[in-house]
CSV table of C-alpha atoms and ligand atoms in Angstrom, one decimal:
chain,number,residue,atom,x,y,z
O,2,UNK,CA,74.2,-9.1,31.4
O,3,UNK,CA,76.6,-9.4,34.5
O,4,UNK,CA,78.0,-12.3,35.6
O,5,UNK,CA,75.4,-12.7,38.5
O,6,UNK,CA,72.5,-11.8,36.8
O,7,UNK,CA,70.0,-14.7,36.9
O,8,UNK,CA,67.9,-15.2,33.3
O,9,UNK,CA,64.7,-14.1,34.9
O,10,UNK,CA,66.4,-10.7,36.0
O,11,UNK,CA,67.9,-10.2,32.6
O,12,UNK,CA,64.6,-11.0,30.6
O,13,UNK,CA,62.9,-8.4,33.0
O,14,UNK,CA,65.7,-5.6,32.6
O,15,UNK,CA,65.9,-6.1,28.7
O,16,UNK,CA,62.3,-5.8,28.3
O,17,UNK,CA,61.1,-3.3,30.8
O,18,UNK,CA,61.0,-0.1,28.6
O,19,UNK,CA,58.5,-2.3,26.1
O,20,UNK,CA,56.4,-2.9,29.5
O,21,UNK,CA,56.6,1.0,30.2
O,22,UNK,CA,55.5,1.6,26.2
O,23,UNK,CA,52.3,-1.1,27.1
O,24,UNK,CA,51.6,0.3,30.4
O,25,UNK,CA,51.6,3.7,29.1
O,26,UNK,CA,49.1,3.5,26.3
O,27,UNK,CA,46.3,5.9,26.5
O,28,UNK,CA,43.7,3.2,26.7
O,29,UNK,CA,45.5,1.4,29.6
O,30,UNK,CA,46.2,4.6,31.6
O,31,UNK,CA,42.4,5.7,31.2
O,32,UNK,CA,41.6,2.1,32.5
O,33,UNK,CA,43.4,2.5,35.6
O,34,UNK,CA,42.1,5.6,36.0
O,35,UNK,CA,38.3,4.4,36.2
O,36,UNK,CA,37.6,6.3,32.8
O,37,UNK,CA,36.7,3.7,30.6
O,38,UNK,CA,33.1,2.2,30.1
O,39,UNK,CA,32.2,-1.0,30.4
O,40,UNK,CA,32.0,-1.2,26.7
O,41,UNK,CA,35.8,-0.2,26.4
O,42,UNK,CA,36.6,-3.0,28.9
O,43,UNK,CA,34.7,-5.4,27.3
O,44,UNK,CA,36.4,-4.9,24.0
O,45,UNK,CA,39.7,-5.5,25.5
O,46,UNK,CA,38.8,-8.9,27.1
O,47,UNK,CA,37.4,-9.9,24.0
O,48,UNK,CA,40.6,-9.4,22.3
O,49,UNK,CA,42.5,-11.1,25.1
O,50,UNK,CA,40.0,-14.3,24.5
O,51,UNK,CA,41.7,-14.7,20.9
O,52,UNK,CA,45.1,-14.5,22.1
O,53,UNK,CA,44.5,-16.8,25.1
O,54,UNK,CA,42.8,-19.5,22.6
O,55,UNK,CA,46.0,-19.5,20.7
O,56,UNK,CA,48.5,-19.6,23.7
O,57,UNK,CA,46.6,-22.2,25.6
O,58,UNK,CA,46.3,-24.3,22.5
O,59,UNK,CA,50.3,-24.1,22.1
O,60,UNK,CA,50.7,-24.7,25.6
O,61,UNK,CA,48.7,-28.1,25.5
O,62,UNK,CA,50.7,-29.3,22.6
O,63,UNK,CA,54.0,-28.5,24.4
O,64,UNK,CA,52.8,-29.8,27.7
O,65,UNK,CA,55.0,-32.8,27.3
O,66,UNK,CA,58.2,-30.9,26.4
O,67,UNK,CA,61.1,-31.2,28.7
O,68,UNK,CA,61.8,-27.1,28.2
O,69,UNK,CA,58.2,-25.9,28.0
O,70,UNK,CA,56.3,-28.1,29.5
O,71,UNK,CA,57.0,-27.0,33.3
O,72,UNK,CA,55.6,-23.6,32.2
O,73,UNK,CA,52.1,-25.2,31.5
O,74,UNK,CA,50.3,-25.0,34.8
O,75,UNK,CA,46.0,-25.8,34.9
O,76,UNK,CA,46.1,-22.9,37.3
O,77,UNK,CA,47.2,-20.6,34.8
O,78,UNK,CA,44.6,-21.9,32.3
O,79,UNK,CA,42.6,-18.2,31.6
O,80,UNK,CA,40.3,-19.4,28.6
O,81,UNK,CA,37.3,-20.7,30.8
O,82,UNK,CA,37.6,-17.5,32.8
O,83,UNK,CA,37.2,-15.4,29.7
O,84,UNK,CA,34.5,-17.2,28.2
O,85,UNK,CA,32.6,-16.3,31.8
O,86,UNK,CA,33.8,-13.0,31.7
O,87,UNK,CA,32.4,-12.4,27.8
O,88,UNK,CA,29.1,-14.2,28.6
O,89,UNK,CA,28.8,-11.7,31.6
O,90,UNK,CA,29.8,-8.8,29.7
O,91,UNK,CA,28.2,-9.4,26.2
O,92,UNK,CA,25.4,-12.2,27.3
O,93,UNK,CA,24.9,-15.6,26.0
O,94,UNK,CA,25.1,-15.0,22.4
O,95,UNK,CA,28.8,-13.5,22.8
O,96,UNK,CA,30.4,-15.3,20.5
O,97,UNK,CA,28.6,-13.7,17.7
O,98,UNK,CA,29.4,-10.1,19.2
O,99,UNK,CA,33.1,-10.2,19.1
O,100,UNK,CA,35.8,-10.1,16.4
O,101,UNK,CA,39.3,-10.2,16.5
O,102,UNK,CA,41.1,-7.0,15.4
O,103,UNK,CA,43.7,-6.9,13.0
O,104,UNK,CA,46.5,-6.5,15.5
O,105,UNK,CA,45.1,-9.4,17.4
O,106,UNK,CA,45.1,-11.5,14.4
O,107,UNK,CA,49.2,-10.7,13.8
O,108,UNK,CA,49.4,-11.5,17.6
O,109,UNK,CA,47.8,-14.7,17.1
O,110,UNK,CA,49.6,-15.4,13.8
O,111,UNK,CA,52.8,-15.2,15.7
O,112,UNK,CA,51.7,-17.2,18.5
O,113,UNK,CA,51.0,-19.8,16.0
O,114,UNK,CA,54.3,-19.5,14.3
O,115,UNK,CA,56.5,-20.1,17.6
O,116,UNK,CA,54.3,-22.9,18.8
O,117,UNK,CA,57.0,-25.3,18.2
O,118,UNK,CA,59.7,-23.4,19.7
O,119,UNK,CA,59.7,-24.0,23.4
O,120,UNK,CA,61.7,-20.4,23.9
O,121,UNK,CA,59.4,-18.7,21.8
O,122,UNK,CA,56.4,-20.0,23.8
O,123,UNK,CA,57.9,-19.0,27.1
O,124,UNK,CA,58.6,-15.9,25.9
O,125,UNK,CA,55.0,-15.2,24.9
O,126,UNK,CA,53.9,-17.2,28.3
O,127,UNK,CA,56.0,-15.0,30.5
O,128,UNK,CA,54.9,-11.9,29.0
O,129,UNK,CA,50.9,-12.7,29.2
O,130,UNK,CA,50.5,-15.0,32.6
O,131,UNK,CA,53.7,-12.9,34.7
O,132,UNK,CA,51.9,-9.5,33.8
O,133,UNK,CA,48.4,-11.1,34.7
O,134,UNK,CA,49.8,-12.2,38.1
O,135,UNK,CA,51.2,-8.7,38.6
O,136,UNK,CA,49.8,-5.5,37.0
O,137,UNK,CA,46.5,-7.8,36.1
O,138,UNK,CA,45.6,-7.7,39.6
O,139,UNK,CA,45.7,-3.8,39.9
O,140,UNK,CA,43.3,-3.8,36.8
O,141,UNK,CA,41.3,-6.3,38.6
O,142,UNK,CA,40.5,-4.1,41.3
O,143,UNK,CA,40.0,-1.1,39.2
O,144,UNK,CA,37.4,-3.0,37.1
O,145,UNK,CA,35.6,-4.5,40.2
O,146,UNK,CA,35.2,-1.1,41.2
O,147,UNK,CA,34.6,0.7,37.9
O,148,UNK,CA,31.9,-1.9,36.6
O,149,UNK,CA,31.0,-2.9,40.0
O,150,UNK,CA,31.2,-6.6,39.3
O,151,UNK,CA,30.0,-8.6,42.0
O,152,UNK,CA,31.9,-11.8,42.9
O,153,UNK,CA,34.6,-11.0,40.0
O,154,UNK,CA,32.1,-11.9,37.6
O,155,UNK,CA,33.5,-10.1,34.2
O,156,UNK,CA,37.0,-9.9,35.7
O,157,UNK,CA,37.5,-13.6,36.5
O,158,UNK,CA,40.2,-13.6,33.9
O,159,UNK,CA,42.3,-11.6,36.4
O,160,UNK,CA,41.4,-14.0,39.3
O,161,UNK,CA,43.6,-17.2,39.7
O,162,UNK,CA,41.7,-18.8,42.5
O,163,UNK,CA,44.2,-21.9,42.1
O,164,UNK,CA,47.0,-19.8,42.9
O,165,UNK,CA,46.8,-19.0,46.6
O,166,UNK,CA,50.0,-17.0,47.0
O,167,UNK,CA,50.6,-14.9,44.0
O,168,UNK,CA,54.1,-13.5,45.1
O,169,UNK,CA,55.3,-17.3,45.9
O,170,UNK,CA,54.1,-18.6,42.6
O,171,UNK,CA,55.9,-15.6,40.8
O,172,UNK,CA,59.2,-16.6,42.8
O,173,UNK,CA,58.5,-20.0,41.6
O,174,UNK,CA,58.0,-19.0,37.7
O,175,UNK,CA,61.3,-16.9,37.9
O,176,UNK,CA,63.0,-20.1,39.4
O,177,UNK,CA,61.6,-21.7,36.3
O,178,UNK,CA,63.0,-19.2,34.0
O,179,UNK,CA,66.5,-19.4,35.6
O,180,UNK,CA,66.3,-23.1,35.1
O,181,UNK,CA,66.1,-22.9,31.6
O,182,UNK,CA,69.7,-21.5,31.2
O,183,UNK,CA,70.0,-21.1,27.8
O,184,UNK,CA,73.0,-20.6,26.0
O,185,UNK,CA,73.8,-16.9,24.7
O,186,UNK,CA,72.3,-17.4,21.2
O,187,UNK,CA,68.7,-18.6,22.8
O,188,UNK,CA,69.0,-16.4,25.7
O,189,UNK,CA,68.6,-13.5,22.8
O,190,UNK,CA,66.3,-15.1,20.8
O,191,UNK,CA,64.1,-15.4,24.0
O,192,UNK,CA,64.5,-11.8,24.9
O,193,UNK,CA,63.8,-10.7,21.3
O,194,UNK,CA,60.8,-12.7,21.1
O,195,UNK,CA,59.7,-11.2,24.3
O,196,UNK,CA,60.3,-7.7,23.0
O,197,UNK,CA,58.2,-8.8,20.1
O,198,UNK,CA,55.3,-10.3,22.3
O,199,UNK,CA,55.6,-6.9,24.3
O,200,UNK,CA,55.0,-4.9,21.2
O,201,UNK,CA,52.5,-7.0,19.7
O,202,UNK,CA,50.5,-6.5,23.0
O,203,UNK,CA,50.8,-3.0,22.7
O,204,UNK,CA,49.7,-2.9,19.1
O,205,UNK,CA,46.3,-4.5,20.5
O,206,UNK,CA,45.7,-2.0,23.0
O,207,UNK,CA,46.5,0.9,20.9
O,208,UNK,CA,43.9,-0.4,18.3
O,209,UNK,CA,41.5,-0.6,21.1
O,210,UNK,CA,42.5,3.1,22.1
O,211,UNK,CA,41.4,4.4,18.5
O,212,UNK,CA,38.0,4.3,20.2
O,213,UNK,CA,38.8,5.6,23.0
O,214,UNK,CA,37.0,8.9,22.7
O,215,UNK,CA,33.9,6.6,22.3
O,216,UNK,CA,34.7,4.8,25.6
O,217,UNK,CA,35.8,7.5,27.8
O,218,UNK,CA,33.6,8.1,30.9
O,219,UNK,CA,33.6,11.1,33.1
E,306,LIG,C1,48.0,-1.0,33.8
E,306,LIG,C2,49.1,-1.6,33.0
E,306,LIG,C3,49.9,-2.0,33.9
E,306,LIG,C4,50.4,-1.9,34.8
E,306,LIG,C5,49.7,-1.2,36.1
E,306,LIG,C6,51.7,-3.0,35.3
E,306,LIG,C7,52.3,-3.1,36.4
E,306,LIG,C8,53.1,-4.4,36.7
E,306,LIG,C9,53.9,-4.2,38.1
E,306,LIG,C10,53.6,-3.2,39.3
E,306,LIG,C11,54.9,-5.1,37.9
E,306,LIG,C12,55.8,-5.9,38.7
E,306,LIG,C13,55.5,-6.2,39.8
E,306,LIG,C14,56.6,-7.6,40.3
E,306,LIG,O1,57.6,-7.4,40.0
E,306,LIG,O2,56.0,-8.7,41.1
E,306,LIG,C15,54.6,-5.9,36.3
E,306,LIG,C16,55.3,-6.9,35.8
E,306,LIG,C17,55.3,-7.4,35.1
E,306,LIG,N1,54.3,-6.9,33.6
E,306,LIG,FE1,53.0,-5.3,33.8
E,306,LIG,N2,51.7,-3.9,34.1
E,306,LIG,C18,50.9,-3.2,33.1
E,306,LIG,C19,50.5,-3.7,32.0
E,306,LIG,C20,51.2,-5.0,31.4
E,306,LIG,C21,51.0,-5.3,30.0
E,306,LIG,C22,50.2,-4.7,29.0
E,306,LIG,C23,51.9,-6.4,30.0
E,306,LIG,C24,52.0,-7.3,28.7
E,306,LIG,C25,51.2,-7.5,27.9
E,306,LIG,C26,52.4,-6.8,31.3
E,306,LIG,C27,53.5,-7.7,31.8
E,306,LIG,C28,54.2,-7.6,32.7
E,306,LIG,C29,55.0,-8.6,32.9
E,306,LIG,C30,55.7,-10.0,32.0
E,306,LIG,C31,55.5,-8.6,34.4
E,306,LIG,C32,56.7,-9.2,34.9
E,306,LIG,C33,58.1,-8.8,34.9
E,306,LIG,C34,59.2,-9.9,35.6
E,306,LIG,O3,58.9,-9.6,36.7
E,306,LIG,O4,59.8,-10.2,35.0
E,306,LIG,N3,52.1,-5.8,32.2
E,306,LIG,N4,53.7,-5.1,35.8
């Protein structure tokens, strides 16, 4: 870390290689190319659902925490959007149709494990929500085109209707990361947890990708 580097910059720099690994999984590359079927996309939404239930439950428990609390804002909440997307994708009995994969169970277990450590929660919060506000926006456009979702139905997860200016929101989010001003030991722990969060996400995607031949469309 250089003397002038902010914590947000440090976090991004220290984890960007892990970001690339996640982004370059065969499944996400095929998804971005519009080559994944609606079934494959639905499976990804289903796996997201289990992770966000855990993440947002942890968030509610930490809402009053002086360190983690400022990150927990209602406009980020994704579970209601995921529920609507799953109903669109699987029908009204969607709850009976979806099952967490083994890597998802591992990911959820880790979220639960760190749920009382504000820095750990922030690591997982950052990895998901800042990603949804970034690359997620590209995924939404691809999904809306590929699956002909009208009015974002099926991709509401990526639609942050409570955030009119994503760029400004992300800048304010990075300010919140900088305001953490963790000491060196805590900074390293948060960076390591973020690397782990990326890896857990990558494993979830790799698992979905095992069925890629089945999901590929011409
Ligand atoms: C199709 C796959 C993906 C694409 C195309 C993509 C693209 C991007 C882009 C362009 C940015 C930079 C935006 C900016 O600086 O404002 C970004 C940031 C980010 N992405 Fe992704 N991404 C993908 C997958 C993922 C995944 C799977 C995760 C994590 C699970 C993730 C997490 C993040 C995070 C946390 C940031 C914010 C980094 C920072 O500025 O500190 N992304 N992504």
